[in-house]
XYZ file of C-alpha atoms in Angstrom:
596
model
C -36.200 -8.227 -24.166
C -33.326 -9.294 -26.423
C -29.790 -9.431 -25.029
C -28.744 -6.510 -27.235
C -31.584 -4.287 -26.031
C -30.973 -5.313 -22.405
C -27.292 -4.411 -22.749
C -28.161 -1.059 -24.309
C -30.495 -0.335 -21.384
C -27.791 -1.339 -18.896
C -25.317 1.033 -20.545
C -27.921 3.794 -20.455
C -28.437 3.116 -16.723
C -24.670 3.341 -16.185
C -24.549 6.694 -17.979
C -27.293 7.922 -15.637
C -25.277 6.906 -12.560
C -27.246 3.692 -11.873
C -24.148 1.531 -11.917
C -25.338 -1.134 -9.452
C -28.532 -1.702 -11.422
C -26.617 -1.856 -14.703
C -24.187 -4.411 -13.297
C -26.976 -6.618 -11.971
C -28.685 -6.641 -15.389
C -25.518 -7.510 -17.296
C -24.583 -10.260 -14.834
C -27.936 -11.925 -15.499
C -27.354 -11.797 -19.264
C -23.832 -13.210 -18.868
C -25.119 -16.051 -16.663
C -27.818 -16.975 -19.190
C -25.407 -16.847 -22.123
C -21.814 -17.420 -20.876
C -20.310 -17.078 -24.386
C -22.024 -13.808 -25.230
C -18.986 -11.680 -26.113
C -20.870 -8.396 -26.000
C -22.153 -9.163 -22.503
C -18.655 -10.159 -21.373
C -17.215 -6.885 -22.654
C -19.936 -4.692 -21.118
C -19.695 -6.546 -17.796
C -15.914 -6.116 -17.697
C -16.212 -2.408 -18.553
C -18.842 -1.730 -15.880
C -16.875 -3.678 -13.279
C -13.839 -1.513 -14.080
C -15.933 1.651 -13.710
C -17.200 0.476 -10.314
C -13.673 -0.208 -9.047
C -13.986 -4.013 -9.135
C -10.846 -4.266 -11.194
C -9.842 -7.849 -10.390
C -13.200 -9.113 -11.622
C -13.026 -6.815 -14.653
C -9.657 -8.267 -15.648
C -11.062 -11.796 -15.258
C -13.917 -11.067 -17.667
C -11.648 -9.337 -20.188
C -9.445 -12.452 -20.134
C -12.515 -14.630 -20.746
C -13.441 -12.417 -23.688
C -10.025 -12.940 -25.310
C -10.135 -16.696 -24.688
C -13.365 -16.908 -26.704
C -12.725 -14.192 -29.323
C -9.059 -14.469 -30.329
C -9.324 -17.813 -32.147
C -12.133 -16.358 -34.307
C -10.754 -14.381 -37.319
C -14.040 -12.504 -37.651
C -13.456 -10.888 -34.260
C -10.148 -9.283 -35.294
C -11.789 -5.881 -35.811
C -12.989 -5.900 -32.188
C -9.638 -6.733 -30.644
C -8.094 -3.216 -30.414
C -10.954 -1.574 -28.427
C -11.110 -4.486 -25.986
C -7.323 -4.530 -25.619
C -7.441 -0.802 -24.868
C -9.983 -1.241 -22.046
C -8.201 -4.350 -20.770
C -4.963 -2.367 -20.619
C -6.667 0.409 -18.630
C -7.775 -2.133 -16.009
C -4.338 -3.766 -15.881
C -2.687 -0.390 -15.370
C -5.108 0.462 -12.564
C -4.033 -2.612 -10.551
C -0.333 -1.998 -11.158
C 0.270 -4.601 -13.889
C 2.030 -1.974 -15.941
C 4.162 -4.040 -18.304
C 1.131 -6.104 -19.340
C -0.884 -2.938 -19.892
C 1.789 -1.372 -22.103
C 1.998 -4.596 -24.105
C -1.788 -4.589 -24.690
C -1.773 -0.961 -25.892
C 1.141 -1.605 -28.248
C -0.566 -4.706 -29.638
C -3.765 -2.733 -30.225
C -1.750 -0.162 -32.212
C 0.012 -2.890 -34.179
C -3.370 -4.265 -35.273
C -4.936 -0.843 -35.874
C -2.316 1.954 -36.212
C -4.944 4.648 -36.811
C -6.947 3.847 -33.663
C -6.109 6.740 -31.335
C -7.332 5.497 -27.912
C -4.344 3.144 -27.373
C -2.027 6.102 -27.939
C -3.853 7.900 -25.134
C -3.546 4.910 -22.811
C 0.074 4.352 -23.776
C 0.994 7.979 -23.086
C -0.755 7.890 -19.712
C 0.796 4.533 -18.904
C 4.324 5.629 -19.736
C 3.894 8.751 -17.595
C 2.774 6.565 -14.688
C 5.704 4.197 -15.311
C 8.138 7.096 -14.989
C 9.024 7.449 -18.662
C 7.816 10.948 -19.535
C 10.118 11.293 -22.551
C 8.846 7.961 -23.895
C 5.302 9.239 -23.396
C 6.126 12.368 -25.395
C 7.573 10.254 -28.239
C 4.548 7.957 -28.411
C 2.177 10.901 -28.210
C 3.963 12.729 -31.022
C 3.685 9.600 -33.181
C -0.025 9.569 -32.477
C -0.324 13.253 -33.428
C 1.547 12.550 -36.667
C -1.250 10.112 -37.558
C -4.069 12.197 -36.052
C -2.977 15.860 -36.347
C -4.875 18.153 -34.018
C -6.661 15.306 -32.200
C -7.910 17.049 -29.023
C -7.469 13.935 -26.869
C -3.924 13.390 -28.095
C -2.981 17.061 -27.753
C -4.269 16.982 -24.173
C -2.246 13.860 -23.374
C 0.923 15.058 -25.105
C 0.690 18.300 -23.143
C 0.388 16.208 -19.979
C 3.453 14.192 -21.022
C 5.415 17.380 -21.691
C 4.456 18.660 -18.249
C 5.512 15.357 -16.686
C 8.854 15.750 -18.475
C 9.230 19.251 -16.948
C 8.841 20.798 -20.417
C 6.030 23.100 -19.355
C 6.753 25.906 -21.794
C 6.475 23.423 -24.673
C 3.185 22.125 -23.256
C 1.809 25.668 -23.113
C 2.973 26.345 -26.691
C 1.350 23.134 -27.983
C -1.956 24.000 -26.339
C -1.894 27.615 -27.505
C -1.057 26.658 -31.093
C -3.790 24.017 -31.196
C -6.356 26.444 -29.808
C -5.283 29.148 -32.249
C -6.069 26.713 -35.072
C -9.314 25.475 -33.472
C -10.668 27.592 -30.599
C -13.694 25.319 -30.117
C -11.981 22.920 -27.707
C -12.984 23.787 -24.122
C -11.141 20.782 -22.648
C -7.872 21.978 -24.175
C -8.588 25.484 -22.926
C -9.007 24.072 -19.408
C -5.724 22.233 -19.812
C -4.007 25.468 -20.865
C -5.450 27.398 -17.930
C -4.195 24.769 -15.496
C -0.725 24.851 -17.061
C -0.536 28.641 -16.788
C -0.623 28.316 -12.985
C 2.731 26.518 -13.068
C 4.728 28.794 -15.375
C 5.899 32.358 -14.841
C 2.938 33.812 -16.679
C 2.285 37.547 -16.121
C -0.718 38.112 -13.879
C -2.603 40.133 -16.498
C -2.168 37.331 -19.036
C -3.413 34.693 -16.599
C -6.441 36.797 -15.652
C -7.294 37.453 -19.303
C -6.970 33.767 -20.204
C -9.308 32.705 -17.390
C -11.818 35.427 -18.192
C -11.808 34.306 -21.825
C -13.286 30.981 -20.751
C -16.567 32.889 -20.421
C -16.502 33.445 -24.186
C -16.973 29.742 -24.911
C -20.160 29.419 -22.801
C -22.254 26.755 -24.496
C -25.733 25.344 -24.217
C -29.024 27.034 -23.474
C -28.966 29.115 -20.294
C -31.902 27.826 -18.210
C -30.954 28.332 -14.565
C -32.705 26.273 -11.906
C -35.336 28.174 -9.929
C -36.105 26.422 -6.625
C -37.984 27.822 -3.635
C -36.299 31.107 -2.582
C -36.825 30.717 1.172
C -33.579 32.045 2.719
C -33.731 30.065 5.983
C -34.841 26.613 4.818
C -32.525 23.576 5.003
C -30.429 23.301 1.879
C -29.839 20.485 -0.548
C -26.082 20.605 -1.126
C -24.260 18.860 -3.950
C -20.562 18.189 -4.418
C -19.188 17.819 -7.942
C -15.700 16.325 -7.769
C -13.369 13.684 -9.110
C -11.300 13.813 -5.931
C -13.564 12.368 -3.226
C -11.005 9.643 -2.574
C -7.469 9.453 -1.193
C -6.392 12.725 -2.756
C -5.031 16.051 -1.509
C -8.404 17.766 -2.083
C -10.050 15.243 0.227
C -7.808 16.199 3.160
C -9.277 19.702 3.025
C -12.876 18.623 2.429
C -13.533 16.570 5.535
C -13.812 19.441 8.038
C -16.931 21.067 6.605
C -18.565 17.783 5.618
C -18.974 16.814 9.271
C -21.404 19.671 9.974
C -24.929 18.752 8.815
C -27.256 20.848 10.994
C -28.905 22.872 8.245
C -28.388 20.436 5.364
C -31.503 18.697 4.078
C -29.458 16.409 1.814
C -25.820 16.006 0.810
C -25.325 14.521 -2.651
C -21.936 13.648 -4.133
C -21.626 13.611 -7.922
C -18.402 11.636 -8.341
C -16.601 12.038 -11.667
C -13.612 9.738 -11.114
C -13.228 5.999 -11.607
C -13.608 4.135 -8.358
C -10.410 2.867 -6.783
C -10.693 -0.627 -5.386
C -10.730 -0.516 -1.600
C -10.046 3.244 -1.295
C -10.834 3.971 2.386
C -11.407 7.710 1.987
C -13.888 7.187 -0.840
C -15.779 4.735 1.394
C -15.727 7.318 4.205
C -17.256 9.997 1.974
C -19.875 7.551 0.715
C -20.980 6.981 4.314
C -21.256 10.732 4.915
C -23.371 11.407 1.816
C -27.127 10.964 1.652
C -26.771 10.042 -2.011
C -23.745 9.118 -4.137
C -24.103 9.489 -7.910
C -21.400 7.830 -9.979
C -20.916 10.152 -12.959
C -17.832 8.453 -14.391
C -19.597 7.549 -17.623
C -22.131 10.363 -17.523
C -22.232 12.981 -20.256
C -22.287 16.666 -19.358
C -26.001 16.701 -20.162
C -26.645 13.748 -17.859
C -24.761 15.381 -14.963
C -26.867 18.507 -15.510
C -29.994 16.327 -15.352
C -28.814 14.510 -12.191
C -28.238 17.828 -10.413
C -31.692 19.078 -11.413
C -33.427 15.812 -10.500
C -31.985 15.970 -6.995
C -33.088 19.602 -6.649
C -29.647 20.839 -5.590
C -29.762 24.343 -4.102
C -26.017 24.875 -3.670
C -23.461 23.000 -5.730
C -19.866 22.925 -4.492
C -17.531 22.523 -7.438
C -14.116 21.216 -6.308
C -12.143 20.608 -9.522
C -12.674 23.433 -12.043
C -10.047 23.070 -14.789
C -8.157 20.138 -13.230
C -8.461 16.604 -14.594
C -11.334 15.788 -12.220
C -13.335 18.905 -13.104
C -16.565 18.863 -15.143
C -17.279 22.552 -15.617
C -18.998 21.999 -18.964
C -21.748 20.068 -17.174
C -22.738 23.379 -15.562
C -23.201 25.287 -18.825
C -26.980 25.655 -18.516
C -27.058 26.478 -14.785
C -28.404 23.265 -13.159
C -28.064 24.681 -9.629
C -28.988 28.244 -8.610
C -25.859 28.723 -6.476
C -22.539 27.263 -7.611
C -19.465 27.764 -5.421
C -15.964 26.731 -6.455
C -13.607 25.783 -3.623
C -10.380 24.006 -2.646
C -9.342 22.196 -5.831
C -8.306 24.948 -8.249
C -6.106 27.960 -7.379
C -7.669 30.467 -9.746
C -10.916 31.758 -11.170
C -12.971 29.293 -13.209
C -14.141 31.823 -15.786
C -17.444 29.918 -15.988
C -20.738 31.795 -16.132
C -22.595 29.408 -13.806
C -19.986 29.612 -11.037
C -21.049 32.626 -9.014
C -18.798 32.345 -5.959
C -15.246 31.338 -5.021
C -14.011 30.450 -1.526
C -10.822 32.357 -0.617
C -9.463 34.390 2.294
C -8.042 37.876 2.795
C -4.448 36.711 2.354
C -4.865 34.624 -0.782
C -7.170 37.250 -2.286
C -6.784 40.615 -0.529
C -8.995 43.627 -1.308
C -8.591 44.420 -4.985
C -8.290 40.771 -6.030
C -11.904 40.889 -7.184
C -10.597 42.079 -10.550
C -8.779 38.762 -10.963
C -11.926 36.666 -10.621
C -15.111 36.141 -12.613
C -16.772 34.948 -9.389
C -17.793 36.909 -6.302
C -15.204 36.174 -3.599
C -16.350 34.437 -0.415
C -13.626 35.201 2.136
C -13.712 32.829 5.101
C -10.924 34.257 7.239
C -8.517 33.489 8.746
C -7.910 30.717 6.190
C -9.860 29.319 3.254
C -8.641 25.806 4.102
C -8.742 23.447 7.059
C -6.286 20.550 7.121
C -7.236 17.101 8.390
C -3.988 15.242 9.144
C -3.816 11.574 8.119
C -4.384 9.180 11.010
C -1.286 7.172 10.062
C 1.101 10.131 10.427
C 4.102 9.151 12.578
C 5.301 11.354 15.420
C 7.827 14.054 14.454
C 11.384 12.794 14.773
C 14.602 14.764 15.168
C 17.152 14.248 12.425
C 19.998 11.996 13.438
C 23.541 13.339 13.781
C 24.983 14.256 10.382
C 26.952 17.207 9.057
C 25.309 20.220 7.484
C 21.808 21.591 7.248
C 19.199 19.888 5.043
C 16.622 21.890 3.117
C 13.737 19.936 1.622
C 10.755 20.150 -0.688
C 8.353 17.302 -1.416
C 6.282 19.299 -3.909
C 5.456 18.238 -7.465
C 8.410 18.493 -9.827
C 6.340 20.736 -12.111
C 6.190 23.356 -9.371
C 9.970 23.725 -9.377
C 10.427 26.525 -11.890
C 13.764 28.156 -12.845
C 12.777 31.146 -10.646
C 12.070 28.722 -7.823
C 15.505 27.145 -8.250
C 17.158 30.577 -8.052
C 15.164 31.419 -4.921
C 16.240 28.190 -3.232
C 19.864 28.802 -4.229
C 19.761 32.197 -2.500
C 18.386 30.565 0.663
C 21.106 27.915 0.662
C 23.881 30.481 0.178
C 22.552 32.525 3.102
C 22.270 29.442 5.332
C 25.790 28.328 4.450
C 27.136 31.465 6.112
C 25.870 30.403 9.554
C 25.490 26.604 9.403
C 28.099 25.374 6.939
C 27.424 23.745 3.538
C 23.769 22.773 3.197
C 22.114 20.154 1.015
C 18.753 19.907 -0.731
C 16.443 16.881 -0.439
C 13.682 16.696 -3.059
C 11.006 14.018 -3.194
C 8.167 13.429 -5.640
C 6.831 10.754 -7.972
C 8.646 12.201 -11.013
C 12.013 11.350 -9.454
C 11.554 7.766 -10.663
C 12.070 9.082 -14.204
C 15.790 9.419 -15.147
C 15.108 12.074 -17.811
C 13.174 14.246 -15.349
C 15.892 13.848 -12.733
C 18.492 15.009 -15.240
C 16.393 17.980 -16.334
C 15.814 19.018 -12.721
C 19.472 18.665 -11.749
C 20.472 20.770 -14.760
C 17.962 23.473 -13.767
C 19.252 23.538 -10.178
C 22.857 23.605 -11.375
C 22.103 26.571 -13.640
C 20.678 28.358 -10.601
C 23.867 27.730 -8.612
C 23.057 24.523 -6.681
C 25.697 21.894 -7.439
C 24.494 18.368 -8.241
C 26.571 17.005 -5.377
C 24.399 18.984 -2.950
C 21.109 17.517 -4.178
C 19.427 14.225 -3.257
C 16.369 13.103 -5.212
C 13.866 10.577 -3.849
C 10.908 8.934 -5.637
C 7.394 8.368 -4.324
C 7.021 6.114 -1.285
C 4.379 3.358 -1.065
C 2.506 4.759 1.946
C 1.618 8.110 3.486
C 3.314 7.062 6.732
C 6.619 6.387 4.924
C 6.288 9.675 3.049
C 5.788 11.680 6.229
C 8.567 9.830 8.070
C 11.076 11.249 5.572
C 10.589 14.693 7.116
C 12.855 13.422 9.898
C 15.671 14.055 7.405
C 14.683 17.689 6.721
C 15.627 20.722 8.844
C 13.797 23.431 6.856
C 11.201 23.035 4.102
C 11.156 25.351 1.070
C 7.953 26.288 -0.737
C 7.656 26.527 -4.527
C 7.003 29.540 -6.774
C 4.975 30.670 -8.612
C 2.603 27.861 -7.566
C 2.812 27.227 -3.830
C 2.429 23.883 -2.157
C -0.695 23.171 -0.118
C -0.838 19.618 1.207
C 2.965 19.434 1.215
C 3.223 22.591 3.343
C 0.686 21.260 5.839
C 2.476 17.913 5.979
C 5.853 19.544 6.653
C 4.383 21.666 9.448
C 2.583 18.644 10.937
C 5.927 16.826 11.050
C 7.531 19.722 12.930
C 9.450 21.237 10.018
C 9.409 25.047 9.594
C 8.513 26.030 6.039
C 9.540 29.188 4.181
C 7.313 30.690 1.504
C 7.356 33.764 -0.739
C 4.220 35.893 -0.997
C 3.307 36.333 -4.672
C 0.825 38.405 -6.681
C -2.038 35.881 -7.100
C -3.970 33.192 -5.253
C -1.714 30.263 -6.250
C 1.310 32.233 -5.056
C -0.266 33.276 -1.723
C -1.525 29.954 -0.383
C 1.710 29.440 1.562
C 1.312 32.843 3.212
C -2.251 31.948 4.225
C -1.285 28.552 5.680
C 1.631 29.972 7.682
C -0.465 32.811 9.081
C -3.206 30.363 10.074
C -0.800 28.113 11.957
C 0.734 31.069 13.797
C 4.014 31.574 11.921
C 3.620 34.479 9.491
C 7.293 35.313 10.108
C 8.272 32.477 7.742
C 6.560 34.231 4.844
C 8.954 36.398 2.833
C 7.987 39.416 0.746
C 10.922 39.207 -1.699
C 13.971 37.093 -2.537
C 16.194 38.947 -0.079
C 13.848 38.368 2.866
C 13.374 34.715 1.776
C 17.132 34.233 2.151
C 17.091 36.143 5.442
C 14.393 33.873 6.906
C 16.397 30.833 5.808
C 19.535 32.241 7.420
C 17.757 32.985 10.706
C 16.282 29.474 10.954
C 19.546 27.848 9.873
C 21.476 29.666 12.569
C 19.097 28.735 15.403
C 19.387 25.007 15.999
C 17.724 25.164 19.415
C 14.633 26.869 17.933
C 14.393 24.204 15.236
C 14.594 21.513 17.919
C 11.831 23.248 19.891
C 9.658 23.451 16.784
C 10.174 19.783 16.038
C 8.695 19.001 19.434
C 5.965 21.639 19.597
C 4.887 22.649 16.076
C 2.352 19.827 15.749
C 0.523 20.814 18.931
C 0.636 24.493 17.885
C -0.828 23.583 14.506
C -3.502 21.317 16.017
C -4.688 24.205 18.201
C -4.587 26.734 15.349
C -7.273 27.735 12.824
C -5.479 25.618 10.228
C -6.740 22.463 11.955
C -9.767 23.899 13.771
C -12.399 21.771 12.036
C -15.458 22.842 14.055
C -14.829 26.582 13.674
C -13.936 26.159 9.998
C -17.135 24.201 9.350
C -19.136 27.042 10.882
C -17.384 29.599 8.660
C -17.749 27.468 5.546
C -21.444 26.804 6.064
C -22.024 30.457 6.922
C -20.461 31.326 3.559
C -22.763 28.849 1.819
C -25.748 30.361 3.605
C -24.584 33.894 2.698
C -24.432 32.965 -1.002
C -27.863 31.343 -0.734
C -29.336 34.429 0.956
C -27.859 36.613 -1.794
C -29.535 34.465 -4.446
C -32.846 34.452 -2.577
C -32.667 38.236 -2.462
C -32.444 38.417 -6.205
C -28.688 38.424 -6.710
C -27.667 37.257 -10.182
C -26.873 33.567 -10.467
C -23.533 34.317 -12.109
C -21.474 37.241 -13.326
């Protein structure tokens, strides 16, 4: 077989999830012909996909050493520079990555992939406004480019310009409705802004209208009691917030014939949680390069009975791969706080607080309520012990949620809590921490928003991301009371605050994303910290602020309370979760429709 044909076969194997086999084949070609530029490039690309980034960078460097002196290779330089930059960015060599993307654009200004990398890179480097500028330049050259629109909307969100991101997505979709990825991006963004409930519901339901492909649902053996072949479709089976809520039900395997993970995210070199999930799975299918059609085929080939979809419209989601119904039962859970609006997704895991009776009208799926809570938190092993804040004047409120979750309404809510607390505990301050705080323009925008709500800049401290989870959690020693966000509640952040002994106040809203805090607090035994309106939110803050001895008691006891509660009860949660899976399977075996 010629080298070209062998490389084509290796790439086909990679697209089918056979990454190890593809790598072995390309290595052999590269060893036989060390100056084969095509083999060097394919090897570097596959190594990057498999998470072997240091080796990938080495082979990209070899490629440039051979190719750059050759004028005939000039046309190939921009694509290789783009991939090289992606690998450099992934290992933290950010300045080099940005330089490679800019050089690729200098050589080929109309090549749009470097714009995409550059926008992503600038966001990661904490320059959201720079990312917006570069993205807008790209759109000026490639008007309406779906990839660029998606990335510019992400940059606008990173810059806390969410309304502009929503407008850009809506306008693009009005001009060209046939862009499901942009529609997913819009649906995700709507969870963060103060979008009327009816509008959000209608937008998610409209996703059904774009159903593509031939509907040919899988039809396996309909025996209700047989062991099930369960699949997980996710880009977050790694060190990620979704993973902290996935572990509990993965441990229970009694009635599972096979557990297959279809991973849709690039591997991260040395990620311990990814390695943990790989050990738990019977089969791990790397779908990073796989097309939607190939993922459909992989699910069918492995005869999956129940597919657990954990990403929906988020960046790790691959809903379009489910268009033809590759698994008879598809359940969405954990990763997305709303309905998917997808015809193949028949069920959604919730509870009676996040989705009380009547919430069925907000969902295209049948609701699977696994009370008392739809989540179970697995605390990180490296979490330090709760520590009491050292002596310092005034009360400290805190929120370590994403900057995008801090809406103007949220700022006003927090201001009311601080004013109420000031009456009983003296002037309070606000400590905010998230990755976006490394970006000066975002910091300024956030401070201006808080100031407009009545929180003076002098009362706010902003902290950027910390290198480790342990350092992140240790900062809760500086917080007396944590404040949840609206309209999109925190999830992992709320659990982390509680685990570190910090009482957390939430506001019950009118939809799932705005009721997660209420569910978490009820599950850990403190529903009294959930407010029904702004006035009661301030009242809860005032009561906690005025009771220093109770806060000290909670700092010492809240972790043990939480550990003994349903919020951390892994064994009981696993039973409930698997019972819900079995219920959905029984319904399908009895002739229930695959989807609504």
